[in-house]
Amino acid sequence: MKVTLLTYTPDPEKTVACAAKLCYSASDVDQLYEGLTREKAAGFVEMLAEIGHESPIEHASFTFALEGVSRSLLAQITRHRLASFSVQSQRYVKESNFDFVTPPEIAADPEANALFVKSMERAVEDYNALADRLQQRHERTFLEAGLPEKEARRKAEKKAIEDARFVLPNACATKMILTMNARSLLNFFRLRCCNRAQWEIKAVADEMLRQVCAVAPTLFASAGPSCYRGSCSEGKMSCQKASQVRAFYTLLHNRQTAGE
Protein backbone atom coordinates (compact mmCIF):
# COMPACT_ATOMS: atom_id res chain seq x y z
CA MET A 1 0.00 0.00 0.00
CA LYS A 2 1.27 3.45 -0.93
CA VAL A 3 -0.57 6.67 -0.03
CA THR A 4 0.63 9.99 -1.44
CA LEU A 5 -0.83 13.44 -0.85
CA LEU A 6 -0.44 14.77 -4.39
CA THR A 7 -1.80 18.27 -4.00
CA TYR A 8 -4.05 20.40 -1.83
CA THR A 9 -5.56 23.87 -1.61
CA PRO A 10 -2.69 26.34 -1.04
CA ASP A 11 -2.75 27.71 2.53
CA PRO A 12 -5.81 25.59 3.34
CA GLU A 13 -6.34 27.04 6.82
CA LYS A 14 -6.04 30.61 5.54
CA THR A 15 -8.55 29.82 2.78
CA VAL A 16 -11.01 28.36 5.30
CA ALA A 17 -10.60 31.31 7.69
CA CYS A 18 -11.12 33.80 4.85
CA ALA A 19 -14.30 32.03 3.72
CA ALA A 20 -15.65 32.05 7.28
CA LYS A 21 -14.78 35.70 7.96
CA LEU A 22 -16.43 36.75 4.71
CA CYS A 23 -19.79 35.62 6.07
CA TYR A 24 -19.66 38.33 8.73
CA SER A 25 -17.65 41.11 7.08
CA ALA A 26 -18.32 43.92 4.62
CA SER A 27 -14.62 44.06 3.66
CA ASP A 28 -13.30 43.07 0.25
CA VAL A 29 -12.05 39.52 -0.09
CA ASP A 30 -8.51 40.70 -0.88
CA GLN A 31 -8.40 42.69 2.34
CA LEU A 32 -9.67 39.78 4.38
CA TYR A 33 -7.21 37.33 2.87
CA GLU A 34 -4.16 39.59 3.12
CA GLY A 35 -5.00 40.46 6.71
CA LEU A 36 -4.84 36.85 7.82
CA THR A 37 -1.53 35.77 9.31
CA ARG A 38 -0.85 32.07 9.90
CA GLU A 39 -1.62 32.57 13.61
CA LYS A 40 -4.87 34.45 12.96
CA ALA A 41 -6.01 31.81 10.47
CA ALA A 42 -5.26 29.00 12.93
CA GLY A 43 -7.18 30.81 15.68
CA PHE A 44 -10.18 31.27 13.42
CA VAL A 45 -10.14 27.62 12.37
CA GLU A 46 -10.04 26.60 16.03
CA MET A 47 -13.06 28.79 16.73
CA LEU A 48 -14.98 27.20 13.84
CA ALA A 49 -14.31 23.77 15.32
CA GLU A 50 -15.50 24.89 18.76
CA ILE A 51 -18.81 26.27 17.49
CA GLY A 52 -19.36 23.47 14.95
CA HIS A 53 -19.44 25.79 11.91
CA GLU A 54 -18.24 23.28 9.32
CA SER A 55 -19.35 24.58 5.93
CA PRO A 56 -16.32 26.92 5.42
CA ILE A 57 -13.89 23.99 5.64
CA GLU A 58 -15.37 22.58 2.44
CA HIS A 59 -13.30 25.20 0.57
CA ALA A 60 -10.09 23.25 1.29
CA SER A 61 -9.58 20.09 -0.75
CA PHE A 62 -6.93 17.38 -0.74
CA THR A 63 -5.97 14.97 -3.54
CA PHE A 64 -4.35 11.59 -2.82
CA ALA A 65 -2.89 8.79 -4.91
CA LEU A 66 -3.54 5.29 -3.59
CA GLU A 67 -1.50 2.43 -5.01
CA GLY A 68 -1.28 -1.24 -4.14
CA VAL A 69 -4.75 -1.34 -2.59
CA SER A 70 -7.33 -4.03 -3.28
CA ARG A 71 -10.51 -3.94 -5.28
CA SER A 72 -12.17 -4.81 -1.98
CA LEU A 73 -11.02 -1.45 -0.61
CA LEU A 74 -12.32 0.25 -3.75
CA ALA A 75 -15.82 -1.05 -2.99
CA GLN A 76 -15.64 0.50 0.49
CA ILE A 77 -13.99 3.83 -0.21
CA THR A 78 -16.36 4.75 -3.05
CA ARG A 79 -19.22 4.66 -0.54
CA HIS A 80 -17.92 8.07 0.53
CA ARG A 81 -19.90 9.84 -2.15
CA LEU A 82 -18.75 13.40 -1.43
CA ALA A 83 -15.45 12.66 -3.14
CA SER A 84 -14.03 12.34 -6.64
CA PHE A 85 -12.40 9.12 -7.82
CA SER A 86 -10.34 8.08 -10.86
CA VAL A 87 -9.55 4.36 -10.83
CA GLN A 88 -7.35 2.18 -13.01
CA SER A 89 -9.74 0.39 -15.38
CA GLN A 90 -9.79 -3.38 -15.72
CA ARG A 91 -11.55 -2.88 -19.06
CA TYR A 92 -8.56 -1.11 -20.60
CA VAL A 93 -5.59 -2.39 -18.55
CA LYS A 94 -4.78 -6.06 -19.05
CA GLU A 95 -4.23 -7.92 -15.75
CA SER A 96 -2.12 -10.73 -17.22
CA ASN A 97 0.07 -10.95 -14.10
CA PHE A 98 -1.76 -8.89 -11.52
CA ASP A 99 -0.40 -7.91 -8.11
CA PHE A 100 -2.60 -8.79 -5.15
CA VAL A 101 -3.13 -7.72 -1.55
CA THR A 102 -2.76 -10.38 1.16
CA PRO A 103 -4.71 -9.84 4.41
CA PRO A 104 -2.38 -9.90 7.46
CA GLU A 105 -4.33 -12.73 9.11
CA ILE A 106 -3.76 -14.89 6.04
CA ALA A 107 -0.09 -13.87 5.73
CA ALA A 108 0.47 -14.85 9.39
CA ASP A 109 -0.73 -18.42 8.81
CA PRO A 110 1.67 -20.39 6.51
CA GLU A 111 -0.95 -22.93 5.43
CA ALA A 112 -3.59 -20.27 4.81
CA ASN A 113 -1.06 -18.14 2.93
CA ALA A 114 -0.05 -21.06 0.71
CA LEU A 115 -3.71 -21.72 -0.12
CA PHE A 116 -4.26 -18.02 -0.81
CA VAL A 117 -1.24 -17.74 -3.12
CA LYS A 118 -2.35 -20.87 -4.99
CA SER A 119 -5.79 -19.29 -5.46
CA MET A 120 -4.21 -16.11 -6.86
CA GLU A 121 -2.02 -18.13 -9.23
CA ARG A 122 -5.07 -20.04 -10.43
CA ALA A 123 -6.93 -16.75 -10.98
CA VAL A 124 -4.02 -15.48 -13.11
CA GLU A 125 -4.07 -18.68 -15.17
CA ASP A 126 -7.84 -18.60 -15.63
CA TYR A 127 -7.82 -14.90 -16.53
CA ASN A 128 -5.11 -15.35 -19.16
CA ALA A 129 -6.75 -18.46 -20.59
CA LEU A 130 -10.09 -16.72 -20.89
CA ALA A 131 -8.55 -13.56 -22.35
CA ASP A 132 -6.58 -15.53 -24.96
CA ARG A 133 -9.53 -17.70 -26.00
CA LEU A 134 -11.91 -14.76 -26.29
CA GLN A 135 -9.34 -12.66 -28.12
CA GLN A 136 -8.79 -15.35 -30.75
CA ARG A 137 -12.51 -15.60 -31.39
CA HIS A 138 -13.08 -11.84 -31.53
CA GLU A 139 -10.06 -11.35 -33.77
CA ARG A 140 -11.43 -13.81 -36.33
CA THR A 141 -14.75 -11.96 -36.30
CA PHE A 142 -13.09 -8.58 -36.83
CA LEU A 143 -10.88 -9.93 -39.63
CA GLU A 144 -13.91 -11.43 -41.36
CA ALA A 145 -15.54 -7.99 -41.09
CA GLY A 146 -12.65 -6.55 -43.08
CA LEU A 147 -10.62 -4.82 -40.37
CA PRO A 148 -6.83 -4.63 -40.81
CA GLU A 149 -4.94 -7.25 -38.78
CA LYS A 150 -3.38 -4.76 -36.32
CA GLU A 151 -6.69 -3.03 -35.60
CA ALA A 152 -8.53 -6.36 -35.33
CA ARG A 153 -6.01 -7.59 -32.75
CA ARG A 154 -6.26 -4.39 -30.70
CA LYS A 155 -10.06 -4.33 -30.65
CA ALA A 156 -10.21 -8.07 -29.94
CA GLU A 157 -7.95 -7.77 -26.90
CA LYS A 158 -10.03 -4.95 -25.41
CA LYS A 159 -13.25 -6.86 -25.96
CA ALA A 160 -11.72 -10.01 -24.48
CA ILE A 161 -10.43 -8.48 -21.24
CA GLU A 162 -13.80 -6.83 -20.65
CA ASP A 163 -15.23 -10.27 -19.95
CA ALA A 164 -12.13 -12.06 -18.66
CA ARG A 165 -11.93 -9.61 -15.74
CA PHE A 166 -14.98 -11.25 -14.17
CA VAL A 167 -12.72 -13.98 -12.73
CA LEU A 168 -10.41 -11.46 -11.02
CA PRO A 169 -10.53 -11.63 -7.19
CA ASN A 170 -11.21 -8.85 -4.68
CA ALA A 171 -7.53 -9.15 -3.72
CA CYS A 172 -6.47 -7.84 -7.14
CA ALA A 173 -4.44 -4.66 -6.62
CA THR A 174 -5.54 -1.37 -8.12
CA LYS A 175 -4.58 2.31 -8.21
CA MET A 176 -6.70 5.40 -7.83
CA ILE A 177 -6.64 9.13 -7.33
CA LEU A 178 -9.20 10.59 -4.97
CA THR A 179 -10.09 14.10 -3.89
CA MET A 180 -12.08 15.11 -0.80
CA ASN A 181 -12.77 18.42 0.83
CA ALA A 182 -11.77 18.84 4.46
CA ARG A 183 -15.29 18.37 5.80
CA SER A 184 -15.68 15.07 3.96
CA LEU A 185 -12.24 14.01 5.17
CA LEU A 186 -13.21 14.63 8.79
CA ASN A 187 -16.22 12.36 8.31
CA PHE A 188 -14.05 9.79 6.52
CA PHE A 189 -11.55 9.75 9.40
CA ARG A 190 -14.35 9.53 11.99
CA LEU A 191 -15.63 6.35 10.34
CA ARG A 192 -12.53 4.70 8.91
CA CYS A 193 -9.95 5.36 11.65
CA CYS A 194 -12.21 3.44 14.01
CA ASN A 195 -10.89 0.12 15.31
CA ARG A 196 -14.00 -1.54 13.88
CA ALA A 197 -13.22 -0.41 10.35
CA GLN A 198 -11.85 -3.09 8.00
CA TRP A 199 -8.04 -3.32 8.37
CA GLU A 200 -7.07 -2.09 4.89
CA ILE A 201 -9.23 1.02 4.76
CA LYS A 202 -8.20 1.85 8.34
CA ALA A 203 -4.53 1.67 7.32
CA VAL A 204 -5.26 3.96 4.35
CA ALA A 205 -7.23 6.39 6.54
CA ASP A 206 -4.49 6.54 9.18
CA GLU A 207 -1.85 7.36 6.56
CA MET A 208 -4.08 9.97 4.88
CA LEU A 209 -4.65 11.55 8.29
CA ARG A 210 -0.93 11.61 9.03
CA GLN A 211 -0.22 13.41 5.76
CA VAL A 212 -2.97 16.05 6.01
CA CYS A 213 -1.99 16.81 9.61
CA ALA A 214 1.46 17.71 8.32
CA VAL A 215 0.10 20.46 6.05
CA ALA A 216 -3.03 21.60 7.96
CA PRO A 217 -2.54 20.67 11.62
CA THR A 218 -5.15 23.05 13.03
CA LEU A 219 -7.79 22.10 10.48
CA PHE A 220 -7.41 18.42 11.39
CA ALA A 221 -6.56 18.82 15.08
CA SER A 222 -9.61 16.82 16.16
CA ALA A 223 -9.52 14.34 13.27
CA GLY A 224 -9.68 10.65 14.06
CA PRO A 225 -12.32 8.16 15.19
CA SER A 226 -15.27 9.45 17.18
CA CYS A 227 -13.71 8.37 20.49
CA TYR A 228 -10.55 10.44 19.92
CA ARG A 229 -12.17 13.69 21.04
CA GLY A 230 -15.53 12.42 22.25
CA SER A 231 -17.43 9.25 23.01
CA CYS A 232 -17.53 6.05 21.00
CA SER A 233 -20.27 6.06 18.37
CA GLU A 234 -20.39 2.27 18.04
CA GLY A 235 -22.61 1.59 21.03
CA LYS A 236 -22.76 -2.12 21.88
CA MET A 237 -20.31 -2.79 19.05
CA SER A 238 -17.55 -0.72 20.70
CA CYS A 239 -14.03 -2.18 20.72
CA GLN A 240 -13.79 -1.14 24.39
CA LYS A 241 -10.29 0.27 23.79
CA ALA A 242 -10.96 4.00 23.79
CA SER A 243 -7.98 4.88 25.97
CA GLN A 244 -5.53 3.05 23.68
CA VAL A 245 -7.14 4.61 20.61
CA ARG A 246 -6.85 8.12 22.08
CA ALA A 247 -3.20 7.51 22.93
CA PHE A 248 -2.47 6.35 19.38
CA TYR A 249 -4.05 9.38 17.70
CA THR A 250 -2.64 11.82 20.23
CA LEU A 251 0.82 10.54 19.35
CA LEU A 252 0.06 10.73 15.62
CA HIS A 253 -1.04 14.37 15.93
CA ASN A 254 1.88 15.33 18.17
CA ARG A 255 4.41 13.82 15.76
CA GLN A 256 3.02 15.76 12.83
CA THR A 257 2.89 18.99 14.81
CA ALA A 258 6.54 18.45 15.70
CA GLY A 259 7.35 17.81 12.03
CA GLU A 260 8.46 14.20 12.47
Short mmCIF file of N, CA, C and O in Angstrom, two decimals, residues 93-187:
data_model
loop_
_atom_site.label_atom_id
_atom_site.label_comp_id
_atom_site.label_asym_id
_atom_site.label_seq_id
_atom_site.Cartn_x
_atom_site.Cartn_y
_atom_site.Cartn_z
N VAL A 93 -6.92 -1.96 -19.00
CA VAL A 93 -5.59 -2.39 -18.55
C VAL A 93 -5.62 -3.90 -18.36
O VAL A 93 -6.37 -4.42 -17.53
N LYS A 94 -4.79 -4.60 -19.11
CA LYS A 94 -4.78 -6.06 -19.05
C LYS A 94 -4.09 -6.52 -17.76
O LYS A 94 -3.01 -6.06 -17.41
N GLU A 95 -4.73 -7.43 -17.04
CA GLU A 95 -4.23 -7.92 -15.75
C GLU A 95 -3.59 -9.30 -15.93
O GLU A 95 -3.90 -10.23 -15.20
N SER A 96 -2.67 -9.41 -16.89
CA SER A 96 -2.12 -10.73 -17.22
C SER A 96 -1.25 -11.31 -16.11
O SER A 96 -1.05 -12.52 -16.04
N ASN A 97 -0.71 -10.46 -15.24
CA ASN A 97 0.07 -10.95 -14.10
C ASN A 97 -0.14 -10.00 -12.93
O ASN A 97 0.79 -9.35 -12.45
N PHE A 98 -1.39 -9.92 -12.47
CA PHE A 98 -1.76 -8.89 -11.52
C PHE A 98 -1.10 -9.06 -10.15
O PHE A 98 -0.83 -10.16 -9.70
N ASP A 99 -0.82 -7.90 -9.51
CA ASP A 99 -0.40 -7.91 -8.11
C ASP A 99 -1.65 -8.11 -7.25
O ASP A 99 -2.77 -7.83 -7.68
N PHE A 100 -1.44 -8.58 -6.03
CA PHE A 100 -2.60 -8.79 -5.15
C PHE A 100 -2.24 -8.41 -3.72
O PHE A 100 -1.07 -8.37 -3.34
N VAL A 101 -3.28 -8.12 -2.95
CA VAL A 101 -3.13 -7.72 -1.55
C VAL A 101 -3.46 -8.93 -0.67
O VAL A 101 -4.51 -9.54 -0.82
N THR A 102 -2.55 -9.25 0.25
CA THR A 102 -2.76 -10.38 1.16
C THR A 102 -3.16 -9.87 2.54
O THR A 102 -2.41 -9.10 3.15
N PRO A 103 -4.32 -10.25 3.05
CA PRO A 103 -4.71 -9.84 4.41
C PRO A 103 -3.70 -10.32 5.44
O PRO A 103 -3.19 -11.44 5.33
N PRO A 104 -3.38 -9.51 6.44
CA PRO A 104 -2.38 -9.90 7.46
C PRO A 104 -2.70 -11.21 8.14
O PRO A 104 -1.77 -11.99 8.44
N GLU A 105 -3.98 -11.48 8.42
CA GLU A 105 -4.33 -12.73 9.11
C GLU A 105 -4.02 -13.94 8.24
O GLU A 105 -3.68 -15.02 8.76
N ILE A 106 -4.12 -13.79 6.94
CA ILE A 106 -3.76 -14.89 6.04
C ILE A 106 -2.24 -15.01 5.95
O ILE A 106 -1.68 -16.10 6.01
N ALA A 107 -1.56 -13.86 5.83
CA ALA A 107 -0.09 -13.87 5.73
C ALA A 107 0.56 -14.48 6.97
O ALA A 107 1.64 -15.09 6.88
N ALA A 108 -0.10 -14.36 8.13
CA ALA A 108 0.47 -14.85 9.39
C ALA A 108 0.32 -16.36 9.56
O ALA A 108 0.92 -16.94 10.46
N ASP A 109 -0.47 -16.98 8.70
CA ASP A 109 -0.73 -18.42 8.81
C ASP A 109 -0.13 -19.10 7.56
O ASP A 109 -0.68 -18.96 6.46
N PRO A 110 1.00 -19.81 7.69
CA PRO A 110 1.67 -20.39 6.51
C PRO A 110 0.76 -21.24 5.63
O PRO A 110 0.82 -21.14 4.40
N GLU A 111 -0.07 -22.07 6.23
CA GLU A 111 -0.95 -22.93 5.43
C GLU A 111 -2.01 -22.10 4.71
O GLU A 111 -2.30 -22.33 3.53
N ALA A 112 -2.59 -21.14 5.43
CA ALA A 112 -3.59 -20.27 4.81
C ALA A 112 -2.97 -19.44 3.70
O ALA A 112 -3.56 -19.25 2.63
N ASN A 113 -1.74 -18.97 3.93
CA ASN A 113 -1.06 -18.14 2.93
C ASN A 113 -0.76 -18.95 1.67
O ASN A 113 -0.92 -18.46 0.55
N ALA A 114 -0.33 -20.20 1.86
CA ALA A 114 -0.05 -21.06 0.71
C ALA A 114 -1.31 -21.29 -0.12
O ALA A 114 -1.28 -21.27 -1.36
N LEU A 115 -2.43 -21.53 0.56
CA LEU A 115 -3.71 -21.72 -0.12
C LEU A 115 -4.12 -20.46 -0.86
O LEU A 115 -4.61 -20.51 -2.00
N PHE A 116 -3.90 -19.31 -0.21
CA PHE A 116 -4.26 -18.02 -0.81
C PHE A 116 -3.42 -17.76 -2.07
O PHE A 116 -3.96 -17.36 -3.11
N VAL A 117 -2.12 -17.97 -1.97
CA VAL A 117 -1.24 -17.74 -3.12
C VAL A 117 -1.62 -18.67 -4.28
O VAL A 117 -1.65 -18.25 -5.44
N LYS A 118 -1.94 -19.92 -3.95
CA LYS A 118 -2.35 -20.87 -4.99
C LYS A 118 -3.63 -20.38 -5.68
O LYS A 118 -3.77 -20.50 -6.90
N SER A 119 -4.54 -19.82 -4.89
CA SER A 119 -5.79 -19.29 -5.46
C SER A 119 -5.50 -18.12 -6.40
O SER A 119 -6.11 -18.00 -7.47
N MET A 120 -4.56 -17.25 -6.00
CA MET A 120 -4.21 -16.11 -6.86
C MET A 120 -3.55 -16.60 -8.16
O MET A 120 -3.84 -16.07 -9.24
N GLU A 121 -2.68 -17.60 -8.04
CA GLU A 121 -2.02 -18.13 -9.23
C GLU A 121 -3.04 -18.75 -10.18
O GLU A 121 -2.94 -18.61 -11.41
N ARG A 122 -4.03 -19.43 -9.61
CA ARG A 122 -5.07 -20.04 -10.43
C ARG A 122 -5.91 -18.96 -11.12
O ARG A 122 -6.29 -19.11 -12.29
N ALA A 123 -6.16 -17.85 -10.40
CA ALA A 123 -6.93 -16.75 -10.98
C ALA A 123 -6.17 -16.13 -12.15
O ALA A 123 -6.77 -15.78 -13.18
N VAL A 124 -4.84 -16.00 -12.01
CA VAL A 124 -4.02 -15.48 -13.11
C VAL A 124 -4.12 -16.40 -14.32
O VAL A 124 -4.31 -15.94 -15.46
N GLU A 125 -3.99 -17.71 -14.08
CA GLU A 125 -4.07 -18.68 -15.17
C GLU A 125 -5.43 -18.64 -15.86
O GLU A 125 -5.52 -18.64 -17.10
N ASP A 126 -6.48 -18.61 -15.07
CA ASP A 126 -7.84 -18.60 -15.63
C ASP A 126 -8.09 -17.31 -16.41
O ASP A 126 -8.69 -17.33 -17.49
N TYR A 127 -7.64 -16.19 -15.85
CA TYR A 127 -7.82 -14.90 -16.53
C TYR A 127 -7.13 -14.91 -17.89
O TYR A 127 -7.72 -14.53 -18.91
N ASN A 128 -5.86 -15.35 -17.90
CA ASN A 128 -5.11 -15.35 -19.16
C ASN A 128 -5.70 -16.33 -20.17
O ASN A 128 -5.75 -16.03 -21.37
N ALA A 129 -6.15 -17.48 -19.68
CA ALA A 129 -6.75 -18.46 -20.59
C ALA A 129 -8.03 -17.92 -21.21
O ALA A 129 -8.27 -18.06 -22.42
N LEU A 130 -8.85 -17.31 -20.38
CA LEU A 130 -10.09 -16.72 -20.89
C LEU A 130 -9.81 -15.59 -21.87
O LEU A 130 -10.42 -15.50 -22.95
N ALA A 131 -8.87 -14.71 -21.50
CA ALA A 131 -8.55 -13.56 -22.35
C ALA A 131 -8.02 -14.03 -23.71
O ALA A 131 -8.42 -13.50 -24.76
N ASP A 132 -7.15 -15.03 -23.70
CA ASP A 132 -6.58 -15.53 -24.96
C ASP A 132 -7.65 -16.18 -25.84
O ASP A 132 -7.71 -15.94 -27.05
N ARG A 133 -8.49 -16.99 -25.22
CA ARG A 133 -9.53 -17.70 -26.00
C ARG A 133 -10.52 -16.70 -26.61
O ARG A 133 -10.87 -16.78 -27.78
N LEU A 134 -10.96 -15.75 -25.79
CA LEU A 134 -11.91 -14.76 -26.29
C LEU A 134 -11.28 -13.87 -27.35
O LEU A 134 -11.93 -13.50 -28.34
N GLN A 135 -10.01 -13.52 -27.14
CA GLN A 135 -9.34 -12.66 -28.12
C GLN A 135 -9.24 -13.33 -29.48
O GLN A 135 -9.47 -12.70 -30.52
N GLN A 136 -8.89 -14.61 -29.48
CA GLN A 136 -8.79 -15.35 -30.75
C GLN A 136 -10.12 -15.34 -31.50
O GLN A 136 -10.17 -15.11 -32.72
N ARG A 137 -11.20 -15.57 -30.77
CA ARG A 137 -12.51 -15.60 -31.39
C ARG A 137 -12.92 -14.23 -31.93
O ARG A 137 -13.39 -14.10 -33.06
N HIS A 138 -12.71 -13.19 -31.11
CA HIS A 138 -13.08 -11.84 -31.53
C HIS A 138 -12.21 -11.38 -32.71
O HIS A 138 -12.71 -10.69 -33.61
N GLU A 139 -10.94 -11.78 -32.68
CA GLU A 139 -10.06 -11.35 -33.77
C GLU A 139 -10.51 -11.94 -35.10
O GLU A 139 -10.51 -11.25 -36.13
N ARG A 140 -10.92 -13.21 -35.10
CA ARG A 140 -11.43 -13.81 -36.33
C ARG A 140 -12.65 -13.06 -36.84
O ARG A 140 -12.79 -12.80 -38.05
N THR A 141 -13.53 -12.69 -35.91
CA THR A 141 -14.75 -11.96 -36.30
C THR A 141 -14.41 -10.62 -36.92
O THR A 141 -14.98 -10.23 -37.95
N PHE A 142 -13.47 -9.89 -36.32
CA PHE A 142 -13.09 -8.58 -36.83
C PHE A 142 -12.38 -8.68 -38.19
O PHE A 142 -12.58 -7.84 -39.07
N LEU A 143 -11.56 -9.73 -38.34
CA LEU A 143 -10.88 -9.93 -39.63
C LEU A 143 -11.89 -10.25 -40.73
O LEU A 143 -11.78 -9.76 -41.86
N GLU A 144 -12.87 -11.09 -40.37
CA GLU A 144 -13.91 -11.43 -41.36
C GLU A 144 -14.73 -10.21 -41.74
O GLU A 144 -15.29 -10.14 -42.84
N ALA A 145 -14.80 -9.23 -40.81
CA ALA A 145 -15.54 -7.99 -41.09
C ALA A 145 -14.72 -7.02 -41.92
O ALA A 145 -15.21 -5.94 -42.28
N GLY A 146 -13.46 -7.38 -42.21
CA GLY A 146 -12.65 -6.55 -43.08
C GLY A 146 -11.69 -5.60 -42.40
O GLY A 146 -11.07 -4.77 -43.06
N LEU A 147 -11.55 -5.71 -41.07
CA LEU A 147 -10.62 -4.82 -40.37
C LEU A 147 -9.18 -5.23 -40.63
O LEU A 147 -8.89 -6.43 -40.76
N PRO A 148 -8.25 -4.28 -40.69
CA PRO A 148 -6.83 -4.63 -40.81
C PRO A 148 -6.38 -5.47 -39.62
O PRO A 148 -6.94 -5.35 -38.52
N GLU A 149 -5.37 -6.31 -39.80
CA GLU A 149 -4.94 -7.25 -38.78
C GLU A 149 -4.58 -6.55 -37.46
O GLU A 149 -4.98 -7.00 -36.38
N LYS A 150 -3.83 -5.45 -37.53
CA LYS A 150 -3.38 -4.76 -36.32
C LYS A 150 -4.57 -4.21 -35.54
O LYS A 150 -4.66 -4.33 -34.31
N GLU A 151 -5.52 -3.60 -36.26
CA GLU A 151 -6.69 -3.03 -35.60
C GLU A 151 -7.59 -4.14 -35.05
O GLU A 151 -8.15 -4.01 -33.94
N ALA A 152 -7.71 -5.23 -35.78
CA ALA A 152 -8.53 -6.36 -35.33
C ALA A 152 -7.97 -6.95 -34.04
O ALA A 152 -8.73 -7.27 -33.11
N ARG A 153 -6.64 -7.05 -33.96
CA ARG A 153 -6.01 -7.59 -32.75
C ARG A 153 -6.23 -6.66 -31.55
O ARG A 153 -6.53 -7.11 -30.45
N ARG A 154 -6.09 -5.36 -31.79
CA ARG A 154 -6.26 -4.39 -30.70
C ARG A 154 -7.69 -4.39 -30.17
O ARG A 154 -7.91 -4.44 -28.96
N LYS A 155 -8.66 -4.35 -31.07
CA LYS A 155 -10.06 -4.33 -30.65
C LYS A 155 -10.45 -5.66 -30.00
O LYS A 155 -11.24 -5.69 -29.05
N ALA A 156 -9.89 -6.75 -30.49
CA ALA A 156 -10.21 -8.07 -29.94
C ALA A 156 -9.70 -8.20 -28.51
O ALA A 156 -10.38 -8.77 -27.65
N GLU A 157 -8.50 -7.68 -28.26
CA GLU A 157 -7.95 -7.77 -26.90
C GLU A 157 -8.81 -6.99 -25.92
O GLU A 157 -9.11 -7.47 -24.82
N LYS A 158 -9.19 -5.76 -26.30
CA LYS A 158 -10.03 -4.95 -25.41
C LYS A 158 -11.35 -5.64 -25.12
O LYS A 158 -11.79 -5.70 -23.97
N LYS A 159 -11.96 -6.19 -26.15
CA LYS A 159 -13.25 -6.86 -25.96
C LYS A 159 -13.09 -8.10 -25.09
O LYS A 159 -13.96 -8.41 -24.28
N ALA A 160 -11.95 -8.79 -25.24
CA ALA A 160 -11.72 -10.01 -24.48
C ALA A 160 -11.53 -9.73 -22.99
O ALA A 160 -12.10 -10.42 -22.13
N ILE A 161 -10.72 -8.72 -22.66
CA ILE A 161 -10.43 -8.48 -21.24
C ILE A 161 -11.63 -7.87 -20.51
O ILE A 161 -11.71 -7.94 -19.29
N GLU A 162 -12.57 -7.30 -21.27
CA GLU A 162 -13.80 -6.83 -20.65
C GLU A 162 -14.52 -7.95 -19.93
O GLU A 162 -15.08 -7.76 -18.84
N ASP A 163 -14.52 -9.13 -20.53
CA ASP A 163 -15.23 -10.27 -19.95
C ASP A 163 -14.32 -11.14 -19.08
O ASP A 163 -14.77 -11.69 -18.07
N ALA A 164 -13.06 -11.24 -19.44
CA ALA A 164 -12.13 -12.06 -18.66
C ALA A 164 -11.96 -11.51 -17.25
O ALA A 164 -11.72 -12.28 -16.31
N ARG A 165 -12.13 -10.22 -17.07
CA ARG A 165 -11.93 -9.61 -15.74
C ARG A 165 -12.92 -10.13 -14.70
O ARG A 165 -12.72 -9.94 -13.51
N PHE A 166 -13.98 -10.77 -15.12
CA PHE A 166 -14.98 -11.25 -14.17
C PHE A 166 -14.43 -12.35 -13.25
O PHE A 166 -15.05 -12.66 -12.23
N VAL A 167 -13.30 -12.96 -13.60
CA VAL A 167 -12.72 -13.98 -12.73
C VAL A 167 -11.69 -13.37 -11.77
O VAL A 167 -11.14 -14.08 -10.92
N LEU A 168 -11.41 -12.09 -11.89
CA LEU A 168 -10.41 -11.46 -11.02
C LEU A 168 -10.94 -11.38 -9.59
O LEU A 168 -12.11 -11.06 -9.36
N PRO A 169 -10.09 -11.62 -8.59
CA PRO A 169 -10.53 -11.63 -7.19
C PRO A 169 -10.55 -10.23 -6.58
O PRO A 169 -9.97 -9.29 -7.12
N ASN A 170 -11.21 -10.11 -5.43
CA ASN A 170 -11.21 -8.85 -4.68
C ASN A 170 -9.80 -8.46 -4.26
O ASN A 170 -9.52 -7.27 -4.04
N ALA A 171 -8.91 -9.42 -4.14
CA ALA A 171 -7.53 -9.15 -3.72
C ALA A 171 -6.71 -8.45 -4.80
O ALA A 171 -5.64 -7.92 -4.51
N CYS A 172 -7.19 -8.46 -6.03
CA CYS A 172 -6.47 -7.84 -7.14
C CYS A 172 -6.14 -6.39 -6.82
O CYS A 172 -7.01 -5.61 -6.42
N ALA A 173 -4.87 -6.01 -6.97
CA ALA A 173 -4.44 -4.66 -6.62
C ALA A 173 -4.88 -3.65 -7.67
O ALA A 173 -4.98 -3.96 -8.86
N THR A 174 -5.15 -2.44 -7.22
CA THR A 174 -5.54 -1.37 -8.12
C THR A 174 -4.91 -0.06 -7.68
O THR A 174 -4.24 0.01 -6.65
N LYS A 175 -5.10 0.97 -8.49
CA LYS A 175 -4.58 2.31 -8.21
C LYS A 175 -5.71 3.31 -8.40
O LYS A 175 -6.59 3.09 -9.24
N MET A 176 -5.67 4.38 -7.66
CA MET A 176 -6.70 5.40 -7.83
C MET A 176 -6.18 6.75 -7.37
O MET A 176 -5.21 6.84 -6.61
N ILE A 177 -6.84 7.78 -7.84
CA ILE A 177 -6.64 9.13 -7.33
C ILE A 177 -7.98 9.60 -6.78
O ILE A 177 -9.02 9.42 -7.42
N LEU A 178 -7.95 10.13 -5.57
CA LEU A 178 -9.20 10.59 -4.97
C LEU A 178 -9.01 11.98 -4.38
O LEU A 178 -7.93 12.34 -3.93
N THR A 179 -10.08 12.74 -4.43
CA THR A 179 -10.09 14.10 -3.89
C THR A 179 -11.28 14.26 -2.96
O THR A 179 -12.40 13.86 -3.30
N MET A 180 -11.03 14.80 -1.76
CA MET A 180 -12.08 15.11 -0.80
C MET A 180 -11.84 16.49 -0.24
O MET A 180 -10.70 16.93 -0.11
N ASN A 181 -12.95 17.18 0.10
CA ASN A 181 -12.77 18.42 0.83
C ASN A 181 -12.57 18.09 2.30
O ASN A 181 -12.78 16.96 2.74
N ALA A 182 -12.14 19.08 3.07
CA ALA A 182 -11.77 18.84 4.46
C ALA A 182 -12.94 18.34 5.30
O ALA A 182 -12.75 17.50 6.20
N ARG A 183 -14.13 18.81 5.02
CA ARG A 183 -15.29 18.37 5.80
C ARG A 183 -15.56 16.89 5.55
O ARG A 183 -15.84 16.13 6.48
N SER A 184 -15.48 16.48 4.28
CA SER A 184 -15.68 15.07 3.96
C SER A 184 -14.57 14.21 4.55
O SER A 184 -14.81 13.08 4.99
N LEU A 185 -13.35 14.75 4.58
CA LEU A 185 -12.24 14.01 5.17
C LEU A 185 -12.45 13.78 6.66
O LEU A 185 -12.17 12.70 7.18
N LEU A 186 -12.95 14.79 7.36
CA LEU A 186 -13.21 14.63 8.79
C LEU A 186 -14.22 13.50 9.03
O LEU A 186 -14.06 12.70 9.96
N ASN A 187 -15.24 13.44 8.19
CA ASN A 187 -16.22 12.36 8.31
C ASN A 187 -15.58 11.02 7.97
O ASN A 187 -15.83 10.01 8.64
#
